[in-house]
Coordinates of C-alpha atoms and ligand atoms in Angstrom, one line a residue:
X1 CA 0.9 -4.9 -50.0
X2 CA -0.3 -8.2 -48.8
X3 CA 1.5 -11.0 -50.5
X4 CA 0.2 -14.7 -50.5
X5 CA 2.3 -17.0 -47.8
X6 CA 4.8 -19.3 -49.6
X7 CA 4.1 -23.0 -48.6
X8 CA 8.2 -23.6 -47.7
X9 CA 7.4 -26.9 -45.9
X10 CA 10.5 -28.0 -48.0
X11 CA 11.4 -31.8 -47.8
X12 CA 9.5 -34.8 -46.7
X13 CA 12.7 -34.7 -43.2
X14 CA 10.9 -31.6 -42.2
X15 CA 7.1 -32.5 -42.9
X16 CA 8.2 -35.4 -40.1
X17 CA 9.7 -33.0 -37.9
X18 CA 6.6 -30.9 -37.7
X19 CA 4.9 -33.7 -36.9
X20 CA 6.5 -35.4 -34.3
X21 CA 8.2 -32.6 -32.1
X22 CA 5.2 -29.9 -33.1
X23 CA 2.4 -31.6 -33.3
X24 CA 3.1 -33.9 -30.9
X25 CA -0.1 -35.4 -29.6
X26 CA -1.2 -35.1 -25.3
X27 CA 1.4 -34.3 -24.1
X28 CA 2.1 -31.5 -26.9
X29 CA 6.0 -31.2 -27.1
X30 CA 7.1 -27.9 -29.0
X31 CA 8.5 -27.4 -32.2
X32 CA 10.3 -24.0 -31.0
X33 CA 13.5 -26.5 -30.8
X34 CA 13.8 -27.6 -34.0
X35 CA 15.3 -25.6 -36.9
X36 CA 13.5 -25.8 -40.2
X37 CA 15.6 -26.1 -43.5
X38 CA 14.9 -23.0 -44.6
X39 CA 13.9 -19.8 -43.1
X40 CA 10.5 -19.1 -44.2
X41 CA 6.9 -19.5 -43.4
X42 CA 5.2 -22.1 -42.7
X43 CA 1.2 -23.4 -43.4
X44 CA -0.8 -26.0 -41.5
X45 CA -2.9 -28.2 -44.0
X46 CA -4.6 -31.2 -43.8
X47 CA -2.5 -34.0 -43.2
X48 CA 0.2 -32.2 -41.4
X49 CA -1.5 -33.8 -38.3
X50 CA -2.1 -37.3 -38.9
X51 CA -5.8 -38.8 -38.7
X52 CA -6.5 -39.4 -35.7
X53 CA -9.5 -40.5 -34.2
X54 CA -8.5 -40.2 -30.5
X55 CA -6.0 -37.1 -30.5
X56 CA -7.5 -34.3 -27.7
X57 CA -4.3 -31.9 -28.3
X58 CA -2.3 -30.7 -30.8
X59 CA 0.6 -27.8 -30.1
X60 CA 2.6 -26.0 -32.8
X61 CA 3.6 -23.2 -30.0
X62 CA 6.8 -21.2 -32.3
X63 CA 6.3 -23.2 -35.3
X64 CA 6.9 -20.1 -37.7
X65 CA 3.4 -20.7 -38.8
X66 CA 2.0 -18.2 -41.4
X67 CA -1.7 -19.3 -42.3
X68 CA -4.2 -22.2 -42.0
X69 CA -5.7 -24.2 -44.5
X70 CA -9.5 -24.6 -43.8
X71 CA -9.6 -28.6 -43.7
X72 CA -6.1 -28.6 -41.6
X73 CA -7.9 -30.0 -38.7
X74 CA -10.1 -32.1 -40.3
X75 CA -9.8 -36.1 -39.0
X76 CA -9.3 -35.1 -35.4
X77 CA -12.6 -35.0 -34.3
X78 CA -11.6 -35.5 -30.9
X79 CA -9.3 -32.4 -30.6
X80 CA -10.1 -30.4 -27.7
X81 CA -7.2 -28.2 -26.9
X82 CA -5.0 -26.4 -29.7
X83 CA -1.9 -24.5 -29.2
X84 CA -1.3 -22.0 -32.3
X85 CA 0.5 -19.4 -29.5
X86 CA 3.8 -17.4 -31.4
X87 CA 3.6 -17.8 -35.1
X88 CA 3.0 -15.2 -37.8
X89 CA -0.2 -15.9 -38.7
X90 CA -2.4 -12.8 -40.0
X91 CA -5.7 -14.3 -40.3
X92 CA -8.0 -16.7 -39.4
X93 CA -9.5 -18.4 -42.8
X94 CA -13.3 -19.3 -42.3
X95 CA -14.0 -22.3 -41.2
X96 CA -10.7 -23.7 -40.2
X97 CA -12.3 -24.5 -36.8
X98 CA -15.3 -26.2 -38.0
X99 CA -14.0 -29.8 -37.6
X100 CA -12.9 -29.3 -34.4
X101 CA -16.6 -29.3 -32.9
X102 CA -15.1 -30.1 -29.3
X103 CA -12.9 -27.7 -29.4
X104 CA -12.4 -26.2 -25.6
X105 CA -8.9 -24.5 -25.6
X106 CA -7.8 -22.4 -28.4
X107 CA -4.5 -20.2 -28.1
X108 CA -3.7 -17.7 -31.0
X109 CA -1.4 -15.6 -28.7
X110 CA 1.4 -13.6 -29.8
X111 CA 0.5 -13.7 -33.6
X112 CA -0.4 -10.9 -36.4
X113 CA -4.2 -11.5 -36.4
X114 CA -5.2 -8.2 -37.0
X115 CA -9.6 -9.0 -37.6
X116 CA -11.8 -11.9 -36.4
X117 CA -14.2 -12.8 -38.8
X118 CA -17.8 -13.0 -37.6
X119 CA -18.2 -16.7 -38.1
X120 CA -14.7 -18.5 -37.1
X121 CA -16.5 -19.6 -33.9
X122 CA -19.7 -20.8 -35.5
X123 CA -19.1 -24.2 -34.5
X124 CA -17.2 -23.6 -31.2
X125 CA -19.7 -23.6 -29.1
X126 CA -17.5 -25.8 -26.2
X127 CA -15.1 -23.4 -26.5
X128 CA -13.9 -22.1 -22.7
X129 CA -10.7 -20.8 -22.7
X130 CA -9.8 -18.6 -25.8
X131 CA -6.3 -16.3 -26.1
X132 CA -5.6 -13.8 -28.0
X133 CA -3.4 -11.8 -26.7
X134 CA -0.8 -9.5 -28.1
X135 CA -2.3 -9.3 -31.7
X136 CA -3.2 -6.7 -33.9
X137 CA -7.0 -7.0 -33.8
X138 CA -8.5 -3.9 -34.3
X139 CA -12.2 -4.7 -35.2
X140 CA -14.1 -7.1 -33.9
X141 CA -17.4 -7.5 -35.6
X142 CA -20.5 -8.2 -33.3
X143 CA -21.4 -11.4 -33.5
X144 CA -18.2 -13.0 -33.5
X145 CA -18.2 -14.3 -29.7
X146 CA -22.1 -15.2 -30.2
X147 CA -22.0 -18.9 -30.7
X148 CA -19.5 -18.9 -27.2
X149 CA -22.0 -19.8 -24.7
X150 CA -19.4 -21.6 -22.7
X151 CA -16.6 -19.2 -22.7
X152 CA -14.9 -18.5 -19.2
X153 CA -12.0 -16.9 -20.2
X154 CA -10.9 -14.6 -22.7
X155 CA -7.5 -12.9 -23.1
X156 CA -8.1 -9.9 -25.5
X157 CA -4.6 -8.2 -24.4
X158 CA -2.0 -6.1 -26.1
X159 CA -4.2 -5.6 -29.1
X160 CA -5.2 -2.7 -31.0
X161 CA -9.1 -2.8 -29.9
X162 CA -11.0 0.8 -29.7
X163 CA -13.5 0.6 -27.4
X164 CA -15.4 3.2 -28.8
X165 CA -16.1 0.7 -31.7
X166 CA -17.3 -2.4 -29.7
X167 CA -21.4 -2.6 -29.8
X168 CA -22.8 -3.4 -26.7
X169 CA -24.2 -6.5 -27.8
X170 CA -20.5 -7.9 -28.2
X171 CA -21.0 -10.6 -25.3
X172 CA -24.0 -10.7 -24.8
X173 CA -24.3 -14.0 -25.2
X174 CA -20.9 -14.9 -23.3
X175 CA -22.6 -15.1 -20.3
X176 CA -20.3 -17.3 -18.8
X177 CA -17.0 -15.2 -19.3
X178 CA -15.5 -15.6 -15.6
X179 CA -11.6 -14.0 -16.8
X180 CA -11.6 -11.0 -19.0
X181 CA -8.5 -9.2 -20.1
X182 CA -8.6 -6.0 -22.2
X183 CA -5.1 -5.0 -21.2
X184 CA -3.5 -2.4 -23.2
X185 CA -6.3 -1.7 -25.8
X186 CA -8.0 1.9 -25.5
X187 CA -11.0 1.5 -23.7
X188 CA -11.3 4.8 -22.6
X189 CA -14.7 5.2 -25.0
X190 CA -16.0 1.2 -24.4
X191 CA -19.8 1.5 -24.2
X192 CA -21.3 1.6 -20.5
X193 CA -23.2 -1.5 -21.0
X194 CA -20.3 -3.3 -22.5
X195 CA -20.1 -6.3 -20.1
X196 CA -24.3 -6.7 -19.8
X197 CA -24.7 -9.8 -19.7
X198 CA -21.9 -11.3 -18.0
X199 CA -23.6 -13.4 -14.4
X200 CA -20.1 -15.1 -13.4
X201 CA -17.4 -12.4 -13.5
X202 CA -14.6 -12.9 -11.4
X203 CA -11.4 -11.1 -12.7
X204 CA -11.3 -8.0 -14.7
X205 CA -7.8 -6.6 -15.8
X206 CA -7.9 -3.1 -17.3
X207 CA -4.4 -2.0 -17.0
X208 CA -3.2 0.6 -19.7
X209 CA -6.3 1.1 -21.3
X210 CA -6.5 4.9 -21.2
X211 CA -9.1 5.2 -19.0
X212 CA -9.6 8.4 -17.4
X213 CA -12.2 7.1 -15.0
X214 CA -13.5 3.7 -13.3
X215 CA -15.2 2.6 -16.3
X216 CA -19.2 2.0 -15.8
X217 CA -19.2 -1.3 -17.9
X218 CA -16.8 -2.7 -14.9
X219 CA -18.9 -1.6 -12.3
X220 CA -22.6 -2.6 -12.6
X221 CA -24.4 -4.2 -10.8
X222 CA -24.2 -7.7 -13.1
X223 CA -20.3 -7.1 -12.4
X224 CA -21.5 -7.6 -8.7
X225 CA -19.8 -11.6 -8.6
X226 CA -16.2 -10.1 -9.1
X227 CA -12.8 -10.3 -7.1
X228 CA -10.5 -8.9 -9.1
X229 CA -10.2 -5.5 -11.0
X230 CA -7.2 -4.3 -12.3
X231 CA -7.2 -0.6 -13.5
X232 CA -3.3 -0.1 -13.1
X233 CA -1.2 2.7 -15.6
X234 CA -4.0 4.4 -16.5
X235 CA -5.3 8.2 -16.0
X236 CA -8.2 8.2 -13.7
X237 CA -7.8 11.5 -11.5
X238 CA -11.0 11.0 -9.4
X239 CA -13.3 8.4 -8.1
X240 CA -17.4 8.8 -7.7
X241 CA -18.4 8.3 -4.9
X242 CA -21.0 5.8 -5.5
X243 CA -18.6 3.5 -8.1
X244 CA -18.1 0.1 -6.1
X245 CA -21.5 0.2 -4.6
X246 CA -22.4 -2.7 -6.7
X247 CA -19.1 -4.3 -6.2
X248 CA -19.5 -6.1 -2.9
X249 CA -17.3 -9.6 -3.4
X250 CA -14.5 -8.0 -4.7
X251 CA -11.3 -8.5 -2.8
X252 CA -8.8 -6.7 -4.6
X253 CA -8.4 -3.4 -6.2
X254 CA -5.5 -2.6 -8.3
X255 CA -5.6 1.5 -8.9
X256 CA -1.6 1.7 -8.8
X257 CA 0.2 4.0 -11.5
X258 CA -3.2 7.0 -12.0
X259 CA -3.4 10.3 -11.4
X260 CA -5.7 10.2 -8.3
X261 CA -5.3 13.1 -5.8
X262 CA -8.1 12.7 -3.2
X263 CA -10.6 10.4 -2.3
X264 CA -14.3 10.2 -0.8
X265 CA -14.2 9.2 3.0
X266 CA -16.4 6.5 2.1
X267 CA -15.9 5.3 -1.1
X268 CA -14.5 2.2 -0.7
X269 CA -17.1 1.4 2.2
X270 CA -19.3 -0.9 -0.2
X271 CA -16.5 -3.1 -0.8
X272 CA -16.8 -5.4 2.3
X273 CA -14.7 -8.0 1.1
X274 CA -11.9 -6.1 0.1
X275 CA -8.7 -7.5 1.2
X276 CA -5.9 -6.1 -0.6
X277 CA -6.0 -2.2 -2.4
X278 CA -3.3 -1.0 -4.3
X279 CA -2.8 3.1 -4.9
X280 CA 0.7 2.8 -5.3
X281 CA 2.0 6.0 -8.0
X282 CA -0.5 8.3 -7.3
X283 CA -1.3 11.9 -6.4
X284 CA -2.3 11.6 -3.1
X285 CA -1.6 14.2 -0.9
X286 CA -4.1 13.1 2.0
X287 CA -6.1 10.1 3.3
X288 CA -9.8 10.9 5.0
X289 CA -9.4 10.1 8.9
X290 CA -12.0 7.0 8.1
X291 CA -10.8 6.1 4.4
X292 CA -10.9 2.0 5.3
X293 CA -12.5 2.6 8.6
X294 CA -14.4 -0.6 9.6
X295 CA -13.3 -2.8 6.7
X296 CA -13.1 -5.9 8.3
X297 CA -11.3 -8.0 5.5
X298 CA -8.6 -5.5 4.5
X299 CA -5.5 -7.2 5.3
X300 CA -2.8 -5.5 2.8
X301 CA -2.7 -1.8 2.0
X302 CA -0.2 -0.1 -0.5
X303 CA 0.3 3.7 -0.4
X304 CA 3.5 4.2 -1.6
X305 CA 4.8 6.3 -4.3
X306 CA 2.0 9.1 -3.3
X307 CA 3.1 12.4 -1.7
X308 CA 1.0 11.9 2.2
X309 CA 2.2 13.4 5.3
X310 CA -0.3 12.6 7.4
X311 CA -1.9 8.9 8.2
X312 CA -4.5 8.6 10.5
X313 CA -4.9 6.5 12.8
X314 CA -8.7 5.8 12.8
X315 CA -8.3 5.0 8.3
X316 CA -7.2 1.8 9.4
X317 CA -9.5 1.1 13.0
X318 CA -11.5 -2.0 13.1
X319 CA -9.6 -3.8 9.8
X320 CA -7.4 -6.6 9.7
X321 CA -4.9 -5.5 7.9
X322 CA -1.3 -7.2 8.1
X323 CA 0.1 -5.2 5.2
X324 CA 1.0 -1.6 4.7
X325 CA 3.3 0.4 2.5
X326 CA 3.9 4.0 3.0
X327 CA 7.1 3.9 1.3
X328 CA 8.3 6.5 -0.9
X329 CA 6.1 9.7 0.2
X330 CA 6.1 12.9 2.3
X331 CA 6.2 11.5 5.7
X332 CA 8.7 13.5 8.9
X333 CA 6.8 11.5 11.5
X334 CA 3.6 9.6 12.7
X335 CA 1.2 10.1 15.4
X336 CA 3.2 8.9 18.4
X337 CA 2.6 5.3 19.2
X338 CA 1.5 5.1 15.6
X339 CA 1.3 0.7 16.1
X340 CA 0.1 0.7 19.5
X341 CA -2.7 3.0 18.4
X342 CA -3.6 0.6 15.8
X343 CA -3.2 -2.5 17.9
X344 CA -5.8 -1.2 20.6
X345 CA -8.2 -1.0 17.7
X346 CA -7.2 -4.8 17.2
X347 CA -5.0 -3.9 14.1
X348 CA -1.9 -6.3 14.2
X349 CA 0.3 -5.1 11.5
X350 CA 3.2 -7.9 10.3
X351 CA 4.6 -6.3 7.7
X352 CA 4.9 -2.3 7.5
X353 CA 7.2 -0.2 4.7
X354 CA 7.8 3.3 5.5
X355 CA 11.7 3.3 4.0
X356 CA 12.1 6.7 1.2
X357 CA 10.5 9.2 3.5
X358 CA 11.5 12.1 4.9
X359 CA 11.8 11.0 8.5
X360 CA 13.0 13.3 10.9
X361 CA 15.9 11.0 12.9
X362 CA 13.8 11.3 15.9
X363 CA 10.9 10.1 15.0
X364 CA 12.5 7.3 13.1
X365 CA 13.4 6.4 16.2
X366 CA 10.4 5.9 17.5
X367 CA 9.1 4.0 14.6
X368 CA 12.0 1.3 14.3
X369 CA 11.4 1.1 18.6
X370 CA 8.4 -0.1 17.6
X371 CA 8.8 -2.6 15.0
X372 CA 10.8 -4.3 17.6
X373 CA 8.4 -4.3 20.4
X374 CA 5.7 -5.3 18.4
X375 CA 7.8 -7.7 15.6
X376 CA 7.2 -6.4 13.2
X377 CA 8.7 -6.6 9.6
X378 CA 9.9 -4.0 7.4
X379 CA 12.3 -2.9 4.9
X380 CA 15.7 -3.2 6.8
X381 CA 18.1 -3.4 3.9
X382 CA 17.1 0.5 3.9
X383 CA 18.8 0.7 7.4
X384 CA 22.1 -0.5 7.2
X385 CA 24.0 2.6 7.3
X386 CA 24.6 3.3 3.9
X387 CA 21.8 5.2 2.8
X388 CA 20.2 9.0 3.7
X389 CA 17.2 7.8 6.1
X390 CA 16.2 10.5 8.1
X391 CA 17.1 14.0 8.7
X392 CA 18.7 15.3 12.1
X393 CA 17.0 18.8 12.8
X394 CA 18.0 21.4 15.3
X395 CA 16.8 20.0 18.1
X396 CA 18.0 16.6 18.0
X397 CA 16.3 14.2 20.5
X398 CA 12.5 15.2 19.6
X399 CA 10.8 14.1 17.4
X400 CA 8.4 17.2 16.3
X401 CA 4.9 16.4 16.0
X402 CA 3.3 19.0 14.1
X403 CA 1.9 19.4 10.5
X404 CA 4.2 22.6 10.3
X405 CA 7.5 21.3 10.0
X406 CA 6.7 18.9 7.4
X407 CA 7.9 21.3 4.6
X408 CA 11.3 22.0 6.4
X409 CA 12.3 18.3 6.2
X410 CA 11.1 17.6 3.0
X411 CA 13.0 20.6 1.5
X412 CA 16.2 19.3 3.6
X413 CA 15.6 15.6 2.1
X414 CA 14.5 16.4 -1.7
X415 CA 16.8 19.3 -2.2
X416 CA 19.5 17.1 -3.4
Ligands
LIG1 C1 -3.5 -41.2 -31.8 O1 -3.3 -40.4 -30.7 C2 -3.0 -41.1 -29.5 C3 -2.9 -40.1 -28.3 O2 -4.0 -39.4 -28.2 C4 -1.8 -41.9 -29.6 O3 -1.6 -42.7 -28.5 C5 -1.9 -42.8 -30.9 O4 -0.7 -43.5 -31.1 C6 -2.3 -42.0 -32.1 N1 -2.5 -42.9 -33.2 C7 -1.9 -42.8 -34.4 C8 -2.3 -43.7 -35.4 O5 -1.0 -41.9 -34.6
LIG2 C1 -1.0 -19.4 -24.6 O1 0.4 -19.4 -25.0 C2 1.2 -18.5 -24.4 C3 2.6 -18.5 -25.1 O2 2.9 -19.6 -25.8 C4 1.3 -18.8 -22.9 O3 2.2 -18.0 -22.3 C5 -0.1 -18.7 -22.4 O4 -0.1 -19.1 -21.0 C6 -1.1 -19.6 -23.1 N1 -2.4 -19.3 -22.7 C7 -3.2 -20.1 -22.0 C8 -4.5 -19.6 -21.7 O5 -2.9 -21.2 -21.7
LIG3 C1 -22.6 -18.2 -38.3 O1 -23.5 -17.8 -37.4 C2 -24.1 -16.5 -37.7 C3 -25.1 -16.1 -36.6 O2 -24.7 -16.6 -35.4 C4 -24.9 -16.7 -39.0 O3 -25.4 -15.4 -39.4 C5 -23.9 -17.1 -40.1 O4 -24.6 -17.4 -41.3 C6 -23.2 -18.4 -39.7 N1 -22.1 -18.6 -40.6 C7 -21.8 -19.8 -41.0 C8 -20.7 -19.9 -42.0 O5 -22.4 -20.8 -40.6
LIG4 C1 5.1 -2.1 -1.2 O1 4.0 -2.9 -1.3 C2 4.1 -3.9 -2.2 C3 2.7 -4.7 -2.2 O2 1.9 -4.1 -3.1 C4 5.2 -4.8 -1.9 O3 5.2 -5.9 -2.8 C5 6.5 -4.0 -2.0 O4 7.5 -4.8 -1.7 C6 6.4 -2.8 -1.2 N1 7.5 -1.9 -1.5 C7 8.5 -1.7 -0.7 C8 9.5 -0.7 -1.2 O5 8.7 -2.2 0.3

């Protein structure tokens, strides 16, 4: 059962405390320093904070606080940023924010806010930067972002959100949400529409959110202004073909930790300002000869953790790319000359990771000859004698070319 918060704010020593270490004003020093007199929970009510016609900040960042009062804030009217981040509050009274009419930063992270009621914002319309991450919110009702016209940046991570409960109409008037970060909710059934109305999207950050494919709301073509989507951990298997085609200014992808096995030659193709993708800890067994082919801002590509064999050449012809990572998957051997191939295409790779693979010795050999030549980077630490890094077959000076003997080694190397 819920009980009602005991007000524990125990001696005047205290009330002074809070106020000049927690709610310190500007520069905002915290309270998490201080011990209070008692264990116990704390409540912010009016006075707590001084009057103050000229205060823009207030912090009580770890104060042990466990509710609001709804006139706490009243007499700051100039307050513009408030730090409420790890406390134990539960929830939001109505109207604790209405005196705070120039509100622009509000931090409620790391609390036990479990429901946002649909008017705490109504008179937050200069809010921009709102955090709320690693809550318990659950439901959120429809119109409770309404009145944020000027929102830019909302952190809705580590929360308890179900996607398949949010109306469409959720943001629709958050139009100028630029950072949005559902992180660890289950989105997996979020409407397709979700993100309608959003014109200035830059980052999008997905990871952990069950999602079993690219979801449509990230991908539309009002989603077209983004940079950054993060889709990380979760259990997309397969791509469509035609899901980025709107997404043509975003420059990184983040698909690391799914369950992807193959891809569409030219599904990436649209995004012509990609410069770094990430498909680390997939299933990938193959890479289409032309997977990047022609991407003239790639610069950093990270395959590892997949189970490929075979690179070729031509996936990375006529990109830019400095970066790759083939670490930790199925590889014996390259194409012979693997680097020079790529740098007669104009391809100058810097950095290049190819350490946990299967290498026959040989062909190893050929690879490191070539880091040299060209200076190029890689993981060296790998190559200092002490560990298993390539296998020594029957015939030892060659370095066997051919897709047939790519079983052989990998039995050899992941046999024990
Ligand atoms: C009000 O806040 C300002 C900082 O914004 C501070 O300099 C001033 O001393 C405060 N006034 C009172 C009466 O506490
Ligand atoms: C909110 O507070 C948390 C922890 O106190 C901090 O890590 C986070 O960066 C803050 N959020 C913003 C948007 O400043
Ligand atoms: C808050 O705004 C909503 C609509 O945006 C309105 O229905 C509601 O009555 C308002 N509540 C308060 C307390 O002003
Ligand atoms: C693989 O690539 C990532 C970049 O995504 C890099 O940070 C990491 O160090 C690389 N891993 C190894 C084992 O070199």
């Amino acid at each position: 059962m819920f009980t009602m918060p005991k007000v524990i704010i125990a001696s005047f020593a205290y009330i002074v405390g809070v106020f000049v270490l927690c709610a310190g004003l500007e520069t905002s020093p915290t309270c998490s320093s201080i011990e209070g007199p008692t264990p116990g929970e704390f409540i912010i009510q009016r006075g707590i904070v001084p009057d103050n016609d000229s205060a823009t900040t207030v912090s009580f960042r770890g104060c042990r606080i466990s509710d609001i009062q709804p006139r706490a804030f009243h007499g700051l009217p100039s307050l513009q940023y408030i730090d409420l981040s790890r406390n134990s509050i539960k929830n939001l009274k109505l109207g604790i924010l209405n005196d705070v009419t120039r509100l622009t930063h509000l931090n409620l992270s790391y609390n036990f806010i479990s429901d946002l009621e649909e008017s705490l914002f109504n008179q937050s319309s200069r809010l921009e930067v709102l955090d709320l991450r690693w809550n318990k919110i659950e439901v959120m009702k429809v119109g409770v972002f309404s009145p944020l016209k000027r929102l830019k940046y909302l952190d809705l991570s580590d929360n308890e959100i179900v996607g398949a409960r949010l109306s469409p109409a959720m943001f629709d008037s958050c139009k100028a949400l630029s950072t949005i970060d559902f992180s660890r909710n289950d989105m997996s059934g979020a409407p397709t529409d979700l993100l309608r109305a959003v014109e200035v999207l830059d980052t999008l950050k997905l990871d952990g959110c069950f999602l079993k494919q690219v979801p449509e709301f990230a991908t539309r073509s009002n989603t077209g202004t983004m940079k950054k989507l993060l889709l990380s951990s979760n259990q997309v298997s397969t791509v469509k073909l035609t899901t980025f085609i709107s997404l043509t200014n975003l420059e990184e992808l983040d698909l690391s930790s799914n369950v992807i096995s193959e891809l569409y030659e030219d599904v990436f193709k649209p995004l012509k300002n990609l410069k770094i993708i990430i498909l680390r800890s997939n299933r990938l067994e193959k890479i289409p000869d032309k997977l990047f082919y022609n991407m003239l801002r790639l610069r950093k590509v990270d395959l590892s953790f997949n189970s490929l064999m075979l690179i070729p050449v031509n996936a990375f012809r006529f990109t830019t790319i400095e970066m790759l990572n083939i670490s930790h998957n199925k590889f014996t051997y390259l194409v012979d000359n693997f680097c020079l191939e790529l740098r007669n295409s104009g391809v100058k790779l810097k950095k290049f990771y190819f350490n946990s693979n299967p290498w026959q010795c040989p062909c190893l050999r050929d690879l490191l000859k070539e880091m040299k030549t060209y200076r190029i980077s890689y993981n060296n630490a790998k190559y200092d004698g002490k560990n298993a890094v390539c296998i020594s077959g029957d015939i030892i000076n060659t370095c066997l070319r051919q897709p047939d003997v790519n079983e052989h080694f990998n039995d050899l190397y992941y046999s024990d």
